[in-house]
mmCIF file of C-alpha atoms (C1' of nucleotides) in Angstrom:
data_model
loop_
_atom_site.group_PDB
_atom_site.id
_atom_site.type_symbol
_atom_site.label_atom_id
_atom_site.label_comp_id
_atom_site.label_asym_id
_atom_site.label_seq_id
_atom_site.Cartn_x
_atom_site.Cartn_y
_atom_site.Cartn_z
ATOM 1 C CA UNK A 3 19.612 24.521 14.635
ATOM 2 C CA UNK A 4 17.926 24.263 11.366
ATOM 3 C CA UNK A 5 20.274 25.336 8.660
ATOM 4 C CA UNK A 6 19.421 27.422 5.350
ATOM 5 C CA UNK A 7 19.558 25.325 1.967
ATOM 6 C CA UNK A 8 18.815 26.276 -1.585
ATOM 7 C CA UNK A 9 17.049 22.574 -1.805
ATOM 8 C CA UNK A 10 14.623 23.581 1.330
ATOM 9 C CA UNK A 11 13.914 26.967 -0.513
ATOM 10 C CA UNK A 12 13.440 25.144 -4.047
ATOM 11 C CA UNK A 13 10.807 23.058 -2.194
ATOM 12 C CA UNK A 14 9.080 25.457 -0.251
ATOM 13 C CA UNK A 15 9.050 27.724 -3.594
ATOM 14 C CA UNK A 16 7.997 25.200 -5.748
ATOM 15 C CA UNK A 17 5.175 24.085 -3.090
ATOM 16 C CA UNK A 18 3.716 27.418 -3.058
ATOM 17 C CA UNK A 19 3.907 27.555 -7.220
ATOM 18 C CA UNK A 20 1.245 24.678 -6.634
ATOM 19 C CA UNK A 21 -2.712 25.211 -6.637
ATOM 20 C CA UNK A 22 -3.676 22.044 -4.327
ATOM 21 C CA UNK A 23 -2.282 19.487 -2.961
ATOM 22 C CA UNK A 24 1.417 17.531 -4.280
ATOM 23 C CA UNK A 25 2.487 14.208 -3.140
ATOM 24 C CA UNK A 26 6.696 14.363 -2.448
ATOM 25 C CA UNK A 27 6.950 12.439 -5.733
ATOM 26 C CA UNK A 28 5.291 14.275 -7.696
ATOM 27 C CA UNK A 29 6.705 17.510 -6.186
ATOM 28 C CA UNK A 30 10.178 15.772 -6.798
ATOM 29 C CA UNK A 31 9.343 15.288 -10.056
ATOM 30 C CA UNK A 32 8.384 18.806 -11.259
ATOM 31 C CA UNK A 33 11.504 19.928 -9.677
ATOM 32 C CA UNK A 34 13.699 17.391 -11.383
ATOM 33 C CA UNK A 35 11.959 18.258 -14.785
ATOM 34 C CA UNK A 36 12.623 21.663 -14.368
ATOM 35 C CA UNK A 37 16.130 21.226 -14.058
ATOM 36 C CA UNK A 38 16.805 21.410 -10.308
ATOM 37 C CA UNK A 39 18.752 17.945 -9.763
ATOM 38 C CA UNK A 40 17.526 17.442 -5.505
ATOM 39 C CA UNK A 41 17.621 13.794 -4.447
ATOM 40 C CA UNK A 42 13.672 12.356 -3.412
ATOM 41 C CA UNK A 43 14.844 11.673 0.138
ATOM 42 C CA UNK A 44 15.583 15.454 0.311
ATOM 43 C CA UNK A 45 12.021 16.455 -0.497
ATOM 44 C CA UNK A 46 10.602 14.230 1.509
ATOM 45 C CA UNK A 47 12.688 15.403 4.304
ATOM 46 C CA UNK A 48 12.056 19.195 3.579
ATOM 47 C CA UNK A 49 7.981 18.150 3.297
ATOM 48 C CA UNK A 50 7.936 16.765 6.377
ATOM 49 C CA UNK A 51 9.693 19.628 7.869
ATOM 50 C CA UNK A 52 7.485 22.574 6.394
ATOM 51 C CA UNK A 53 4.478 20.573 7.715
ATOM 52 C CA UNK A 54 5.694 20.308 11.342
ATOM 53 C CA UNK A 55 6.603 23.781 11.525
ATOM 54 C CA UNK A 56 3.249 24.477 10.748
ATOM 55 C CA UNK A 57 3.995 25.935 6.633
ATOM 56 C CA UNK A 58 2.653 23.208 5.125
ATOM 57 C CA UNK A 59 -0.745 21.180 5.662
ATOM 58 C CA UNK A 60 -0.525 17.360 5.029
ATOM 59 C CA UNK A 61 -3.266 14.787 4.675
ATOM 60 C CA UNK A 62 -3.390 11.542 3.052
ATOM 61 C CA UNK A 63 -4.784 10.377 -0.394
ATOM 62 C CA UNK A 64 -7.389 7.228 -0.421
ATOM 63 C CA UNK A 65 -4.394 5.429 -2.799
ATOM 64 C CA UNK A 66 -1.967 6.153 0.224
ATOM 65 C CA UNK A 67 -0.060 8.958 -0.662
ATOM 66 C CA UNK A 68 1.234 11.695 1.641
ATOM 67 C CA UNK A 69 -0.581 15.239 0.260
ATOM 68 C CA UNK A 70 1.521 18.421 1.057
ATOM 69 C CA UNK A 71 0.057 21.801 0.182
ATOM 70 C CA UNK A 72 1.651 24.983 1.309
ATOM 71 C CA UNK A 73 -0.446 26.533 4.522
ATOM 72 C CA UNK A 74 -1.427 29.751 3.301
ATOM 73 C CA UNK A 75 -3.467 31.384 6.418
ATOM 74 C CA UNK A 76 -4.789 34.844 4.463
ATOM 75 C CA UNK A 77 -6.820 34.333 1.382
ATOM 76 C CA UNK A 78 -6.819 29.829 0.655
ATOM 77 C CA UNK A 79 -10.077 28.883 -0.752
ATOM 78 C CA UNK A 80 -11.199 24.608 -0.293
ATOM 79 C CA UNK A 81 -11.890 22.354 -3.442
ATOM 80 C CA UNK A 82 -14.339 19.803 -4.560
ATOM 81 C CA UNK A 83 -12.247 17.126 -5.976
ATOM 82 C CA UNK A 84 -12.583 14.482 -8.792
ATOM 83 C CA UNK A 85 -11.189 11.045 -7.107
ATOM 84 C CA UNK A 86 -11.330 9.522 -10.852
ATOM 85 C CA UNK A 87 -10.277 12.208 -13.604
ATOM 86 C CA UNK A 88 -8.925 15.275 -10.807
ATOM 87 C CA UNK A 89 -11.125 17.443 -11.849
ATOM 88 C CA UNK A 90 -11.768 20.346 -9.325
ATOM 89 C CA UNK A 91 -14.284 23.324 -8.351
ATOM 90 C CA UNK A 92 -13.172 25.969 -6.282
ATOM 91 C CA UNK A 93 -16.128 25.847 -3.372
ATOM 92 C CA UNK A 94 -17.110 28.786 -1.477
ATOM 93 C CA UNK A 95 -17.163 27.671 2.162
ATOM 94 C CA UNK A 96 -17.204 31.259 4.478
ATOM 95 C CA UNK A 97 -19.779 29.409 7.306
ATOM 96 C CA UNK A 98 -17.404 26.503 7.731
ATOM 97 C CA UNK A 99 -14.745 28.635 7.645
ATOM 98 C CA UNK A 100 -16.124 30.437 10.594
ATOM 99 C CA UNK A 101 -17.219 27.177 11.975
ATOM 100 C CA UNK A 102 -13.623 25.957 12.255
ATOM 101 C CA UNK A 103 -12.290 28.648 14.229
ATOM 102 C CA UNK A 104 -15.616 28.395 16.288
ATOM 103 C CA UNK A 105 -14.114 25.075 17.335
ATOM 104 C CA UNK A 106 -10.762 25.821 17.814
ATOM 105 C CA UNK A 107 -11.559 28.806 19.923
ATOM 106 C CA UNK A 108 -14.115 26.746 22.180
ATOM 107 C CA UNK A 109 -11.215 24.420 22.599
ATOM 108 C CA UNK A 110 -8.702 26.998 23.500
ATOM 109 C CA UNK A 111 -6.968 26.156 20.684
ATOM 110 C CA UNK A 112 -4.831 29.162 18.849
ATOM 111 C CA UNK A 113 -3.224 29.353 15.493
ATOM 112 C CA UNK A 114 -5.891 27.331 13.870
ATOM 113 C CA UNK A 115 -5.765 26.375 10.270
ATOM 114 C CA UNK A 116 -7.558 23.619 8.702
ATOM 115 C CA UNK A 117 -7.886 21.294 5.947
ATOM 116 C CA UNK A 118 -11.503 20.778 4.559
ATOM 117 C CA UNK A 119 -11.445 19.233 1.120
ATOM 118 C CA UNK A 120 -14.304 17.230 -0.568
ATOM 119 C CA UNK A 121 -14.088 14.369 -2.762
ATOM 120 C CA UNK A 122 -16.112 12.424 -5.285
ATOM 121 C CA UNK A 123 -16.956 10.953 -8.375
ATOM 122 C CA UNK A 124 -17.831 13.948 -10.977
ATOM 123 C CA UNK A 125 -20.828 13.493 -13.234
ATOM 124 C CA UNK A 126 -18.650 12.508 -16.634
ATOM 125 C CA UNK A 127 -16.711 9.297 -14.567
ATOM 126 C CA UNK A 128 -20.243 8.275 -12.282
ATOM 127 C CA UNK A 129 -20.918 6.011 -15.054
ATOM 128 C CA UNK B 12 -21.130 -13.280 -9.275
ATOM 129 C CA UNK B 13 -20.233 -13.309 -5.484
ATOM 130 C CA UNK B 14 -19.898 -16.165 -3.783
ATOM 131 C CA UNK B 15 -20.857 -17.204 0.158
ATOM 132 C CA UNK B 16 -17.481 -18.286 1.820
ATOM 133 C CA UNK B 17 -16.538 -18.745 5.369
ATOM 134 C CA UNK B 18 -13.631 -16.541 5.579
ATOM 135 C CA UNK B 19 -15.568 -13.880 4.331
ATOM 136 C CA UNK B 20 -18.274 -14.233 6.973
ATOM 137 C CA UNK B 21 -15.398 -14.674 9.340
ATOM 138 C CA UNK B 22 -14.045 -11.180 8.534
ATOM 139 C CA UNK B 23 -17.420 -9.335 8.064
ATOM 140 C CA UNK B 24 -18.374 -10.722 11.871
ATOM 141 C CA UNK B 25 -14.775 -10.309 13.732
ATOM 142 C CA UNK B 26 -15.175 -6.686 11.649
ATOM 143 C CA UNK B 27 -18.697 -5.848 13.671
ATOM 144 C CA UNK B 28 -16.951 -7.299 17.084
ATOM 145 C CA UNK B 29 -14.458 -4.767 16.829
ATOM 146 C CA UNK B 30 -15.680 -1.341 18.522
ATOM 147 C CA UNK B 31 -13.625 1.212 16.440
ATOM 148 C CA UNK B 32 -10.927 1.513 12.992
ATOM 149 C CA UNK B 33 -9.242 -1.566 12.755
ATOM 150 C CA UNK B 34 -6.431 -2.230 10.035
ATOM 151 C CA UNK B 35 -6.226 -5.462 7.769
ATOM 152 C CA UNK B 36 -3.234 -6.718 9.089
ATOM 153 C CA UNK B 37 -4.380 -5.877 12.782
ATOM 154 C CA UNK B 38 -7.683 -7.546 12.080
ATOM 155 C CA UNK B 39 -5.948 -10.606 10.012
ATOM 156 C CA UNK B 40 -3.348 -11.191 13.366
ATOM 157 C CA UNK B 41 -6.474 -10.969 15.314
ATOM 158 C CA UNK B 42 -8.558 -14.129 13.824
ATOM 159 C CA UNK B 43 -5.189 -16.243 13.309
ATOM 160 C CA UNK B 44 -5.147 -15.819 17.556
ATOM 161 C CA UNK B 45 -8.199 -16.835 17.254
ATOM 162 C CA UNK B 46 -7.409 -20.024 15.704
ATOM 163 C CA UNK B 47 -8.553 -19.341 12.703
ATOM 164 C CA UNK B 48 -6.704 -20.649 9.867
ATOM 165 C CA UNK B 49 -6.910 -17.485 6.963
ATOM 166 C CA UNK B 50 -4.755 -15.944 4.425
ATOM 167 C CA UNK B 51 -3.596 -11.967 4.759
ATOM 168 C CA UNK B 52 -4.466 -11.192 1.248
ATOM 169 C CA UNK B 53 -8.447 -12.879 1.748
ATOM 170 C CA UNK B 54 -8.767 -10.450 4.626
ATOM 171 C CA UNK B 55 -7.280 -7.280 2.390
ATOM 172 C CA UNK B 56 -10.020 -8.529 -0.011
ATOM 173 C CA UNK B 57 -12.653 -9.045 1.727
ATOM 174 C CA UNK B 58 -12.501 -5.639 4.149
ATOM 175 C CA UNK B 59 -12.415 -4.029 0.486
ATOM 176 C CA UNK B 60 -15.322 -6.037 -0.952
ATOM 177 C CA UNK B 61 -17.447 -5.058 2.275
ATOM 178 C CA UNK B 62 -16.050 -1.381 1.863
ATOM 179 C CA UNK B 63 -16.939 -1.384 -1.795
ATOM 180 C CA UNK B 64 -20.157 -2.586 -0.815
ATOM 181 C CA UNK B 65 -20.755 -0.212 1.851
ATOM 182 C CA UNK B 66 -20.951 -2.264 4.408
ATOM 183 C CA UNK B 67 -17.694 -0.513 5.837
ATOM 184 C CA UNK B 68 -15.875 2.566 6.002
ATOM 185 C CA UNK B 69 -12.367 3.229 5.274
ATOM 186 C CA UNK B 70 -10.149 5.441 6.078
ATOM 187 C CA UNK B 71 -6.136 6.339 5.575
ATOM 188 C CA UNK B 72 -4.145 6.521 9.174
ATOM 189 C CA UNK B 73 -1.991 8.898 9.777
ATOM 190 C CA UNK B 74 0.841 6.676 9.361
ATOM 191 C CA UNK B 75 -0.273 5.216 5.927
ATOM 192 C CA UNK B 76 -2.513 2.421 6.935
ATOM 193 C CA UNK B 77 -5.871 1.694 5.621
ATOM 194 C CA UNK B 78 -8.330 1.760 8.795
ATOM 195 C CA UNK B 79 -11.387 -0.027 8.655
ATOM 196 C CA UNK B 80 -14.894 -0.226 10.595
ATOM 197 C CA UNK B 81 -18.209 -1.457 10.136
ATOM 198 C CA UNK B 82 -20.719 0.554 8.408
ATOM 199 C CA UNK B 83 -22.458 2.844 11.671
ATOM 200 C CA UNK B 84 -23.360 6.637 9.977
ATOM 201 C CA UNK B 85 -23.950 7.838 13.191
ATOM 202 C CA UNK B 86 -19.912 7.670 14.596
ATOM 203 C CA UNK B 87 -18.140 9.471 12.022
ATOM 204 C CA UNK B 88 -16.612 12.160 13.215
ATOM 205 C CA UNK B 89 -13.502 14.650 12.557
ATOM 206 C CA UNK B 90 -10.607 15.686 14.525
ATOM 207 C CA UNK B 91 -8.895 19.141 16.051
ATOM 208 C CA UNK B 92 -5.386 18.158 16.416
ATOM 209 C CA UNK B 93 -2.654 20.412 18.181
ATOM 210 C CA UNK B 94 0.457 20.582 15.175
ATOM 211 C CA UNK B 95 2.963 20.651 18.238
ATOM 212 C CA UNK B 96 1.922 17.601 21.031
ATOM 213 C CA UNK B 97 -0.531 16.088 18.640
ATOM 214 C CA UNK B 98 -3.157 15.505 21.255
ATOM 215 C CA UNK B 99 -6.399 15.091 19.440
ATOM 216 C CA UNK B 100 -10.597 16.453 19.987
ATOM 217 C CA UNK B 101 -13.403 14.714 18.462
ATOM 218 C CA UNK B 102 -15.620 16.906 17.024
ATOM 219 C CA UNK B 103 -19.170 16.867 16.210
ATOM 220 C CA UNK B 104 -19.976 18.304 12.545
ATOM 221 C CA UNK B 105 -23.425 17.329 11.670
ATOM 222 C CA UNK B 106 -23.829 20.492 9.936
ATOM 223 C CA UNK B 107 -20.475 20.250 7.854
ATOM 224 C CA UNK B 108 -21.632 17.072 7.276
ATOM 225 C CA UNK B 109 -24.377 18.199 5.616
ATOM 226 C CA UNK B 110 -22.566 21.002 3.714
ATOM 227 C CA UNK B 111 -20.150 18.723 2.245
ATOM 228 C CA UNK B 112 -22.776 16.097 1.158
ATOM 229 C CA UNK B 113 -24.421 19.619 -0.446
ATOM 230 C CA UNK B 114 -21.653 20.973 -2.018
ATOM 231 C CA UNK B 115 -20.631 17.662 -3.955
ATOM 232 C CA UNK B 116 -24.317 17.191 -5.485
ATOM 233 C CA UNK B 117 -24.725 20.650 -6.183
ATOM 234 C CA UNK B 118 -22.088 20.321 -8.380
ATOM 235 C CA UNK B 119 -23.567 16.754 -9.751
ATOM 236 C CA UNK B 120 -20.703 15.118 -7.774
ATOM 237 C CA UNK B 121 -21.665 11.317 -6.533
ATOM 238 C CA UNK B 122 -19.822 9.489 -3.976
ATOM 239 C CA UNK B 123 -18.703 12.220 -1.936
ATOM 240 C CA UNK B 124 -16.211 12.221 1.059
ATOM 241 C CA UNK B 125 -14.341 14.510 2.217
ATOM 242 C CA UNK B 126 -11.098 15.570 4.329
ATOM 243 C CA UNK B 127 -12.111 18.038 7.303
ATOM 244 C CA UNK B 128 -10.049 18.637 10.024
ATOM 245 C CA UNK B 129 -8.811 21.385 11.920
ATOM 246 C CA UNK B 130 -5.214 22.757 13.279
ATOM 247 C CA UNK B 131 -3.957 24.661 15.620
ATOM 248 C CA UNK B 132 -1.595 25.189 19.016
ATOM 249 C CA UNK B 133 -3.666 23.547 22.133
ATOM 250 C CA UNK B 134 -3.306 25.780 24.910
ATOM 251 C CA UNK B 135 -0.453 23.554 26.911
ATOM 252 C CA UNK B 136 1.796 24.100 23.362
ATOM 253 C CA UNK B 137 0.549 28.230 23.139
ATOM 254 C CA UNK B 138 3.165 29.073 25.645
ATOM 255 C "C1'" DC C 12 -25.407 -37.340 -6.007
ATOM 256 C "C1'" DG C 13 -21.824 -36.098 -9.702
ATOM 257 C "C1'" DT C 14 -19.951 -32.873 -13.146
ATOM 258 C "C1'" DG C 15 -18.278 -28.690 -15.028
ATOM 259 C "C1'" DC C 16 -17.539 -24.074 -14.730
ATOM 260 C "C1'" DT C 17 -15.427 -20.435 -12.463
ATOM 261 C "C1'" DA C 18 -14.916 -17.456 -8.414
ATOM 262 C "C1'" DA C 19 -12.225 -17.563 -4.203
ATOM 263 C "C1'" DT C 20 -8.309 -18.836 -1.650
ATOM 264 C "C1'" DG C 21 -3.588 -18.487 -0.008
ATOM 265 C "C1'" DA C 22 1.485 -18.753 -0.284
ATOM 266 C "C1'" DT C 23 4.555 -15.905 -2.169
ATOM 267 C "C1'" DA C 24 6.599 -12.546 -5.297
ATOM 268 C "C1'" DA C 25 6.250 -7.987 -6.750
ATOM 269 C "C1'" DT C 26 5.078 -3.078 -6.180
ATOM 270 C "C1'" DC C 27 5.130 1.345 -4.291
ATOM 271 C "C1'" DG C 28 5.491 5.078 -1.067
ATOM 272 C "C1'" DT C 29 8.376 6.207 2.416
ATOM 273 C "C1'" DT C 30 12.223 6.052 5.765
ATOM 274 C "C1'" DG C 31 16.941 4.662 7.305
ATOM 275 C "C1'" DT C 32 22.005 4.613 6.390
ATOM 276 C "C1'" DC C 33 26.239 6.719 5.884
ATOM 277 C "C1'" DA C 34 29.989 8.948 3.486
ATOM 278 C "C1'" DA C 35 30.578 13.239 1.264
ATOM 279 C "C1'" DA C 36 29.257 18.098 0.888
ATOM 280 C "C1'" DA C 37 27.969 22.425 2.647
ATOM 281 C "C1'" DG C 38 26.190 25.855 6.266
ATOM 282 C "C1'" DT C 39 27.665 28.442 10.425
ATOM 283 C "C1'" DA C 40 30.121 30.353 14.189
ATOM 284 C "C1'" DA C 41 34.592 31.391 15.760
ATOM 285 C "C1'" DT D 5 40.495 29.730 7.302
ATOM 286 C "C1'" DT D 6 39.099 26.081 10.949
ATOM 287 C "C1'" DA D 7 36.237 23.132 13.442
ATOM 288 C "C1'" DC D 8 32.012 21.515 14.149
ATOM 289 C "C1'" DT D 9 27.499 19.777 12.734
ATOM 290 C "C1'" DT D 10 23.665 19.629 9.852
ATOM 291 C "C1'" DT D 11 22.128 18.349 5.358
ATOM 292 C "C1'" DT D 12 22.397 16.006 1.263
ATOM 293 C "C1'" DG D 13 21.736 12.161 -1.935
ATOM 294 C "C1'" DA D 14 22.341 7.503 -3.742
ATOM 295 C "C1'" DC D 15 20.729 3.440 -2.475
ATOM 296 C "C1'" DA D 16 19.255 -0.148 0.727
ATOM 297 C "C1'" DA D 17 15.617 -1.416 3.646
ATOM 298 C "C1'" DC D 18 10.932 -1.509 5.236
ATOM 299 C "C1'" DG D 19 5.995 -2.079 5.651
ATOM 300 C "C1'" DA D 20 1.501 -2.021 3.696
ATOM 301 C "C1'" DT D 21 -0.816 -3.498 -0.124
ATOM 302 C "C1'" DT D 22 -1.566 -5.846 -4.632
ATOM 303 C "C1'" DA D 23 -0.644 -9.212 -8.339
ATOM 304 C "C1'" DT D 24 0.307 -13.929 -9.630
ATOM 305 C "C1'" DC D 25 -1.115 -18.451 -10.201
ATOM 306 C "C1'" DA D 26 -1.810 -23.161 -9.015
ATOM 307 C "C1'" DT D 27 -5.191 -25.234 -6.082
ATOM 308 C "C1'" DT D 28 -9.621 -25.456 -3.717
ATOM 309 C "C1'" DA D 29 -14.377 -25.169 -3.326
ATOM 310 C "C1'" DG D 30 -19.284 -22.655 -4.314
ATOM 311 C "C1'" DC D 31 -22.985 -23.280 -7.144
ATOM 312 C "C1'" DA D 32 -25.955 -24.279 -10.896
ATOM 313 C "C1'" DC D 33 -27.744 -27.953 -13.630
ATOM 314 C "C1'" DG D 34 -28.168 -32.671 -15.382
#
DNA sequence: CGTGCTAATGATAATCGTTGTCAAAAGTAA
DNA sequence: TTACTTTTGACAACGATTATCATTAGCACG
């Protein structure tokens, strides 16, 4: 039985105060800064958790890093990403949108969500 | 200026034996079997030299390793993955491909990649 | 051929994200 | 309350990767 904590709340909360996507330690870090003394292993713990209930997407970063991002299945929009200064554009992306559940629903899957996020090397760091 | 050395040959041409993602570590083990006589760290550097190069892709597993596989455009391909079993579909997404690749350079982006994969219950886990 | 310069190697230490450990603290049902 | 059990958090441990640095060996050029 999963039990009801303030630090699982201050994560989720703090997850969904986020645009894109948080690694743990940064997420920790916010949280610390903000006053809310929760131990790293606890946000790692309540991460994982949101993600395998299905609340949270996860993917990981080309340096490594576990992404977390809270699942929001109404209204998300997808984002072309900076790899070198972070820099993002919110993309427009209805056809693959409808492509995604085209897939899930040929594969009988329900429930589908998905994580579609570009990357790249904007025009001020190509050089 | 680069020079020719047998243990990077070695690891470019055990690299284009293997069939699919191969880590450095799995691919280091693999030539020491072998008999050959290399250090870990030469085989970290050269898989990224050859990625850097493009003469292999990379990728991050789910479990944190860096995957590996020589350069072939015409296998890469995404995933539908049930959140609850984890069972796994390969997907064709020559048209997202496309999209993506679209997206970055409309927006003067260079070097693009991108995350796309897709969520949901499989129909053993819907009930 | 040497010879000199310097990139590459490799054993190992260091780093970094993440997970395991375990005693103490706190949620929950009674 | 009480009893039970999950969760927490400080810290140790772990595994993949990277940095260090003395040594080795490509690669011009004489």
């Amino acid at each position: 039985m999963r039990r009801k904590t303030w630090q699982r709340d201050a994560v989720r909360d703090e997850l969904e105060q986020q645009s894109g996507f948080v690694s743990a330690q940064g997420l920790h870090a916010t949280l610390v800064t903000q006053g809310t003394a929760i131990g790293l292993a606890t946000v790692y713990r309540a991460l994982a958790d949101l993600a395998s209930d299905g609340d949270a997407d996860s993917l990981q970063s080309d340096d490594g890093e576990t992404l977390y991002r809270a699942c929001r299945t109404d209204s998300h929009h997808h984002h072309l990403i900076c790899r070198q200064c972070g820099r993002t554009v919110e993309i427009e992306a209805a056809a693959v949108e409808k492509w995604a559940r085209k897939v899930a629903s040929d594969n009988s899957f329900t429930h589908e969500y998905h994580v579609i996020d570009i990357f790249g090397l904007c025009p001020d760091c190509a050089k």
